[in-house]
């Protein structure tokens, strides 16, 4: 886009915006902006042919900024939409809900050793294993979020039982799991009926 501004001390002045530097601007939009810029310049010069070049340039730049903003916004929105479409999974999404077994480190001595060294804890007390998997298919990430049972991880502590009062009551855990519609998992986690 090239717009002649007139002359300054006998030299021709013009404003140019090369189309190769406008990846956000299509050919038709480039032509439209060019025509608007020429029309704005003609109106300014018609109203007062003696205006200073700096004022004409400033007015044209301001006018083009207002005209180009919706085009730039549309390009940005399209680019964001295209990027989201490319990153979104296509087709059905296979999902797995894993129920993990993490043996509880239930004595104060064992819990205290964690601050000293993880290696001080017996290997059998720090193994994580999958006890049960639920497999299902969803159409989108939004639907996957709807299938979430828990939205965060939390520690549950129930009434302590046992000779040293250092065991949680599994009956209370089973009741809690039933209340949260995951009672079936209790059987798989604890091999208990």
PDB file of C-alpha atoms in Angstrom:
ATOM      1  CA  UNK A   1       0.000   0.000   0.000  1.00  0.00           C
ATOM      2  CA  UNK A   2       1.528   3.310  -1.071  1.00  0.00           C
ATOM      3  CA  UNK A   3      -0.109   6.663  -0.385  1.00  0.00           C
ATOM      4  CA  UNK A   4       1.394   9.886  -1.791  1.00  0.00           C
ATOM      5  CA  UNK A   5       1.408  12.690   0.752  1.00  0.00           C
ATOM      6  CA  UNK A   6       2.587  15.521  -1.436  1.00  0.00           C
ATOM      7  CA  UNK A   7       5.955  17.210  -1.454  1.00  0.00           C
ATOM      8  CA  UNK A   8       8.286  18.580   1.159  1.00  0.00           C
ATOM      9  CA  UNK A   9      10.971  20.957  -0.052  1.00  0.00           C
ATOM     10  CA  UNK A  10      10.471  19.673  -3.597  1.00  0.00           C
ATOM     11  CA  UNK A  11      10.806  15.951  -2.680  1.00  0.00           C
ATOM     12  CA  UNK A  12       7.844  13.592  -3.155  1.00  0.00           C
ATOM     13  CA  UNK A  13       6.595  12.041   0.101  1.00  0.00           C
ATOM     14  CA  UNK A  14       4.562   8.899   0.435  1.00  0.00           C
ATOM     15  CA  UNK A  15       3.662   6.285   3.053  1.00  0.00           C
ATOM     16  CA  UNK A  16       4.145   2.659   2.109  1.00  0.00           C
ATOM     17  CA  UNK A  17       3.051  -0.536   3.804  1.00  0.00           C
ATOM     18  CA  UNK A  18       4.397  -3.536   1.882  1.00  0.00           C
ATOM     19  CA  UNK A  19       1.872  -6.359   1.590  1.00  0.00           C
ATOM     20  CA  UNK A  20       4.588  -8.961   2.175  1.00  0.00           C
ATOM     21  CA  UNK A  21       4.861  -7.740   5.792  1.00  0.00           C
ATOM     22  CA  UNK A  22       1.144  -8.295   6.448  1.00  0.00           C
ATOM     23  CA  UNK A  23       0.636 -11.997   7.035  1.00  0.00           C
ATOM     24  CA  UNK A  24      -2.563 -11.112   8.904  1.00  0.00           C
ATOM     25  CA  UNK A  25      -3.991  -9.124   5.997  1.00  0.00           C
ATOM     26  CA  UNK A  26      -5.482 -10.781   2.919  1.00  0.00           C
ATOM     27  CA  UNK A  27      -5.255  -9.274  -0.562  1.00  0.00           C
ATOM     28  CA  UNK A  28      -8.850  -7.976  -0.547  1.00  0.00           C
ATOM     29  CA  UNK A  29      -8.423  -6.387   2.898  1.00  0.00           C
ATOM     30  CA  UNK A  30      -5.105  -4.872   1.813  1.00  0.00           C
ATOM     31  CA  UNK A  31      -6.846  -3.332  -1.221  1.00  0.00           C
ATOM     32  CA  UNK A  32      -9.702  -2.034   0.942  1.00  0.00           C
ATOM     33  CA  UNK A  33      -7.291  -0.378   3.409  1.00  0.00           C
ATOM     34  CA  UNK A  34      -5.340   1.147   0.547  1.00  0.00           C
ATOM     35  CA  UNK A  35      -8.497   2.632  -0.986  1.00  0.00           C
ATOM     36  CA  UNK A  36      -9.612   3.975   2.402  1.00  0.00           C
ATOM     37  CA  UNK A  37      -6.203   5.515   2.996  1.00  0.00           C
ATOM     38  CA  UNK A  38      -6.272   7.259  -0.410  1.00  0.00           C
ATOM     39  CA  UNK A  39      -9.834   8.484   0.230  1.00  0.00           C
ATOM     40  CA  UNK A  40      -8.887   9.806   3.692  1.00  0.00           C
ATOM     41  CA  UNK A  41      -5.858  11.618   2.277  1.00  0.00           C
ATOM     42  CA  UNK A  42      -7.956  13.137  -0.540  1.00  0.00           C
ATOM     43  CA  UNK A  43     -10.550  14.364   1.991  1.00  0.00           C
ATOM     44  CA  UNK A  44      -7.905  15.887   4.255  1.00  0.00           C
ATOM     45  CA  UNK A  45      -6.130  17.618   1.364  1.00  0.00           C
ATOM     46  CA  UNK A  46      -9.440  18.815  -0.116  1.00  0.00           C
ATOM     47  CA  UNK A  47     -10.481  20.365   3.204  1.00  0.00           C
ATOM     48  CA  UNK A  48      -7.154  22.170   3.672  1.00  0.00           C
ATOM     49  CA  UNK A  49      -4.448  21.773   1.018  1.00  0.00           C
ATOM     50  CA  UNK A  50      -1.941  23.736   3.120  1.00  0.00           C
ATOM     51  CA  UNK A  51      -1.780  21.264   6.032  1.00  0.00           C
ATOM     52  CA  UNK A  52       1.626  20.231   7.308  1.00  0.00           C
ATOM     53  CA  UNK A  53       2.836  16.825   6.223  1.00  0.00           C
ATOM     54  CA  UNK A  54       3.256  15.640   9.826  1.00  0.00           C
ATOM     55  CA  UNK A  55      -0.427  16.289  10.521  1.00  0.00           C
ATOM     56  CA  UNK A  56      -1.468  14.419   7.365  1.00  0.00           C
ATOM     57  CA  UNK A  57       0.723  11.436   8.281  1.00  0.00           C
ATOM     58  CA  UNK A  58      -0.564  11.364  11.851  1.00  0.00           C
ATOM     59  CA  UNK A  59      -4.168  11.548  10.691  1.00  0.00           C
ATOM     60  CA  UNK A  60      -3.652   8.765   8.122  1.00  0.00           C
ATOM     61  CA  UNK A  61      -1.909   6.501  10.630  1.00  0.00           C
ATOM     62  CA  UNK A  62      -4.687   7.030  13.175  1.00  0.00           C
ATOM     63  CA  UNK A  63      -7.355   6.379  10.539  1.00  0.00           C
ATOM     64  CA  UNK A  64      -5.633   3.196   9.347  1.00  0.00           C
ATOM     65  CA  UNK A  65      -5.196   1.981  12.933  1.00  0.00           C
ATOM     66  CA  UNK A  66      -8.957   2.206  13.489  1.00  0.00           C
ATOM     67  CA  UNK A  67      -9.735   0.561  10.142  1.00  0.00           C
ATOM     68  CA  UNK A  68      -7.158  -2.215  10.552  1.00  0.00           C
ATOM     69  CA  UNK A  69      -7.956  -3.120  14.180  1.00  0.00           C
ATOM     70  CA  UNK A  70     -11.049  -5.255  13.394  1.00  0.00           C
ATOM     71  CA  UNK A  71      -9.088  -7.024  10.636  1.00  0.00           C
ATOM     72  CA  UNK A  72      -6.202  -7.756  13.006  1.00  0.00           C
ATOM     73  CA  UNK A  73      -8.631  -8.936  15.716  1.00  0.00           C
ATOM     74  CA  UNK A  74     -10.376 -11.259  13.242  1.00  0.00           C
ATOM     75  CA  UNK A  75      -7.017 -12.699  12.140  1.00  0.00           C
ATOM     76  CA  UNK A  76      -5.976 -13.233  15.773  1.00  0.00           C
ATOM     77  CA  UNK A  77      -9.297 -14.934  16.629  1.00  0.00           C
ATOM     78  CA  UNK A  78      -9.030 -17.204  13.580  1.00  0.00           C
ATOM     79  CA  UNK A  79      -5.444 -18.112  14.463  1.00  0.00           C
ATOM     80  CA  UNK A  80      -6.495 -18.973  18.026  1.00  0.00           C
ATOM     81  CA  UNK A  81      -9.445 -21.040  16.778  1.00  0.00           C
ATOM     82  CA  UNK A  82      -7.230 -22.874  14.281  1.00  0.00           C
ATOM     83  CA  UNK A  83      -4.631 -23.602  16.974  1.00  0.00           C
ATOM     84  CA  UNK A  84      -7.304 -24.918  19.346  1.00  0.00           C
ATOM     85  CA  UNK A  85      -8.770 -27.117  16.605  1.00  0.00           C
ATOM     86  CA  UNK A  86      -5.333 -28.562  15.807  1.00  0.00           C
ATOM     87  CA  UNK A  87      -4.553 -29.344  19.440  1.00  0.00           C
ATOM     88  CA  UNK A  88      -7.986 -30.807  20.219  1.00  0.00           C
ATOM     89  CA  UNK A  89      -8.099 -34.575  19.996  1.00  0.00           C
ATOM     90  CA  UNK A  90     -10.103 -35.841  17.068  1.00  0.00           C
ATOM     91  CA  UNK A  91     -12.570 -38.664  17.450  1.00  0.00           C
ATOM     92  CA  UNK A  92     -13.233 -40.697  20.576  1.00  0.00           C
ATOM     93  CA  UNK A  93     -10.830 -40.527  23.510  1.00  0.00           C
ATOM     94  CA  UNK A  94      -9.962 -43.726  25.339  1.00  0.00           C
ATOM     95  CA  UNK A  95      -9.716 -43.101  29.078  1.00  0.00           C
ATOM     96  CA  UNK A  96      -8.585 -45.163  32.043  1.00  0.00           C
ATOM     97  CA  UNK A  97      -9.429 -44.549  35.679  1.00  0.00           C
ATOM     98  CA  UNK A  98      -6.754 -46.272  37.742  1.00  0.00           C
ATOM     99  CA  UNK A  99      -7.248 -47.194  41.360  1.00  0.00           C
ATOM    100  CA  UNK A 100      -3.834 -47.190  42.995  1.00  0.00           C
ATOM    101  CA  UNK A 101      -2.719 -48.972  46.116  1.00  0.00           C
ATOM    102  CA  UNK A 102      -0.307 -46.991  48.220  1.00  0.00           C
ATOM    103  CA  UNK A 103       0.340 -48.742  51.536  1.00  0.00           C
ATOM    104  CA  UNK A 104      -0.070 -46.368  54.386  1.00  0.00           C
ATOM    105  CA  UNK A 105       2.953 -45.447  56.414  1.00  0.00           C
ATOM    106  CA  UNK A 106       1.017 -45.537  59.636  1.00  0.00           C
ATOM    107  CA  UNK A 107       3.465 -45.435  62.515  1.00  0.00           C
ATOM    108  CA  UNK A 108       5.015 -42.235  63.764  1.00  0.00           C
ATOM    109  CA  UNK A 109       8.439 -43.802  63.471  1.00  0.00           C
ATOM    110  CA  UNK A 110       7.929 -44.613  59.782  1.00  0.00           C
ATOM    111  CA  UNK A 111       6.424 -41.194  59.066  1.00  0.00           C
ATOM    112  CA  UNK A 112       9.333 -39.567  60.903  1.00  0.00           C
ATOM    113  CA  UNK A 113      11.827 -41.466  58.763  1.00  0.00           C
ATOM    114  CA  UNK A 114      10.446 -39.819  55.642  1.00  0.00           C
ATOM    115  CA  UNK A 115      12.047 -36.555  56.784  1.00  0.00           C
ATOM    116  CA  UNK A 116      15.354 -38.348  57.352  1.00  0.00           C
ATOM    117  CA  UNK A 117      15.507 -40.542  54.271  1.00  0.00           C
ATOM    118  CA  UNK A 118      13.025 -42.244  51.967  1.00  0.00           C
ATOM    119  CA  UNK A 119      15.506 -45.143  51.792  1.00  0.00           C
ATOM    120  CA  UNK A 120      14.997 -45.843  55.521  1.00  0.00           C
ATOM    121  CA  UNK A 121      11.437 -46.976  54.849  1.00  0.00           C
ATOM    122  CA  UNK A 122      11.072 -50.679  54.051  1.00  0.00           C
ATOM    123  CA  UNK A 123      10.472 -51.313  50.350  1.00  0.00           C
ATOM    124  CA  UNK A 124       7.108 -52.985  50.972  1.00  0.00           C
ATOM    125  CA  UNK A 125       5.807 -49.817  52.574  1.00  0.00           C
ATOM    126  CA  UNK A 126       6.461 -47.502  49.678  1.00  0.00           C
ATOM    127  CA  UNK A 127       5.342 -49.422  46.622  1.00  0.00           C
ATOM    128  CA  UNK A 128       2.517 -48.089  44.512  1.00  0.00           C
ATOM    129  CA  UNK A 129       0.598 -50.563  42.394  1.00  0.00           C
ATOM    130  CA  UNK A 130      -2.496 -50.532  40.235  1.00  0.00           C
ATOM    131  CA  UNK A 131      -5.261 -52.575  41.801  1.00  0.00           C
ATOM    132  CA  UNK A 132      -8.093 -51.892  39.344  1.00  0.00           C
ATOM    133  CA  UNK A 133      -8.689 -50.080  36.080  1.00  0.00           C
ATOM    134  CA  UNK A 134     -11.931 -48.770  34.653  1.00  0.00           C
ATOM    135  CA  UNK A 135     -11.773 -48.209  30.907  1.00  0.00           C
ATOM    136  CA  UNK A 136     -14.233 -46.042  29.005  1.00  0.00           C
ATOM    137  CA  UNK A 137     -14.466 -43.903  25.885  1.00  0.00           C
ATOM    138  CA  UNK A 138     -15.565 -40.266  25.678  1.00  0.00           C
ATOM    139  CA  UNK A 139     -16.134 -37.933  22.745  1.00  0.00           C
ATOM    140  CA  UNK A 140     -14.340 -34.861  24.109  1.00  0.00           C
ATOM    141  CA  UNK A 141     -12.176 -33.476  26.902  1.00  0.00           C
ATOM    142  CA  UNK A 142     -15.284 -31.797  28.344  1.00  0.00           C
ATOM    143  CA  UNK A 143     -16.999 -35.170  28.589  1.00  0.00           C
ATOM    144  CA  UNK A 144     -13.881 -36.610  30.213  1.00  0.00           C
ATOM    145  CA  UNK A 145     -14.078 -33.907  32.893  1.00  0.00           C
ATOM    146  CA  UNK A 146     -17.712 -34.901  33.505  1.00  0.00           C
ATOM    147  CA  UNK A 147     -16.528 -38.463  34.276  1.00  0.00           C
ATOM    148  CA  UNK A 148     -14.194 -37.310  37.042  1.00  0.00           C
ATOM    149  CA  UNK A 149     -15.159 -38.698  40.410  1.00  0.00           C
ATOM    150  CA  UNK A 150     -12.689 -36.680  42.459  1.00  0.00           C
ATOM    151  CA  UNK A 151     -11.270 -33.331  41.388  1.00  0.00           C
ATOM    152  CA  UNK A 152      -8.301 -33.364  43.748  1.00  0.00           C
ATOM    153  CA  UNK A 153      -6.325 -35.684  45.966  1.00  0.00           C
ATOM    154  CA  UNK A 154      -7.082 -35.766  49.667  1.00  0.00           C
ATOM    155  CA  UNK A 155      -6.115 -37.751  52.715  1.00  0.00           C
ATOM    156  CA  UNK A 156      -8.931 -39.303  54.703  1.00  0.00           C
ATOM    157  CA  UNK A 157      -8.529 -40.049  58.383  1.00  0.00           C
ATOM    158  CA  UNK A 158     -11.148 -42.077  60.214  1.00  0.00           C
ATOM    159  CA  UNK A 159     -11.404 -43.258  63.778  1.00  0.00           C
ATOM    160  CA  UNK A 160      -8.241 -45.119  64.729  1.00  0.00           C
ATOM    161  CA  UNK A 161      -8.524 -48.724  65.853  1.00  0.00           C
ATOM    162  CA  UNK A 162      -6.217 -51.558  66.801  1.00  0.00           C
ATOM    163  CA  UNK A 163      -4.119 -52.315  69.844  1.00  0.00           C
ATOM    164  CA  UNK A 164      -2.032 -49.172  69.409  1.00  0.00           C
ATOM    165  CA  UNK A 165      -4.820 -47.060  67.859  1.00  0.00           C
ATOM    166  CA  UNK A 166      -2.808 -46.758  64.663  1.00  0.00           C
ATOM    167  CA  UNK A 167      -5.165 -48.313  62.081  1.00  0.00           C
ATOM    168  CA  UNK A 168      -8.035 -46.606  60.270  1.00  0.00           C
ATOM    169  CA  UNK A 169     -11.433 -48.262  60.447  1.00  0.00           C
ATOM    170  CA  UNK A 170     -12.006 -49.876  57.031  1.00  0.00           C
ATOM    171  CA  UNK A 171     -15.754 -50.057  57.637  1.00  0.00           C
ATOM    172  CA  UNK A 172     -15.808 -46.246  57.779  1.00  0.00           C
ATOM    173  CA  UNK A 173     -13.782 -46.061  54.584  1.00  0.00           C
ATOM    174  CA  UNK A 174     -16.165 -48.479  52.857  1.00  0.00           C
ATOM    175  CA  UNK A 175     -19.132 -46.381  53.999  1.00  0.00           C
ATOM    176  CA  UNK A 176     -17.467 -43.201  52.715  1.00  0.00           C
ATOM    177  CA  UNK A 177     -16.720 -44.811  49.350  1.00  0.00           C
ATOM    178  CA  UNK A 178     -20.335 -46.001  49.040  1.00  0.00           C
ATOM    179  CA  UNK A 179     -21.541 -42.467  49.827  1.00  0.00           C
ATOM    180  CA  UNK A 180     -19.364 -41.183  46.962  1.00  0.00           C
ATOM    181  CA  UNK A 181     -20.620 -43.861  44.526  1.00  0.00           C
ATOM    182  CA  UNK A 182     -17.294 -45.713  44.336  1.00  0.00           C
ATOM    183  CA  UNK A 183     -18.120 -48.609  46.652  1.00  0.00           C
ATOM    184  CA  UNK A 184     -17.302 -51.150  43.941  1.00  0.00           C
ATOM    185  CA  UNK A 185     -13.659 -50.043  44.066  1.00  0.00           C
ATOM    186  CA  UNK A 186     -13.395 -51.063  47.725  1.00  0.00           C
ATOM    187  CA  UNK A 187     -13.601 -54.729  46.730  1.00  0.00           C
ATOM    188  CA  UNK A 188     -10.749 -54.357  44.251  1.00  0.00           C
ATOM    189  CA  UNK A 189      -8.568 -52.272  46.533  1.00  0.00           C
ATOM    190  CA  UNK A 190      -8.868 -54.444  49.627  1.00  0.00           C
ATOM    191  CA  UNK A 191      -9.794 -57.859  48.160  1.00  0.00           C
ATOM    192  CA  UNK A 192     -12.743 -57.714  50.511  1.00  0.00           C
ATOM    193  CA  UNK A 193     -16.381 -58.738  50.133  1.00  0.00           C
TER     194      UNK A 193
END
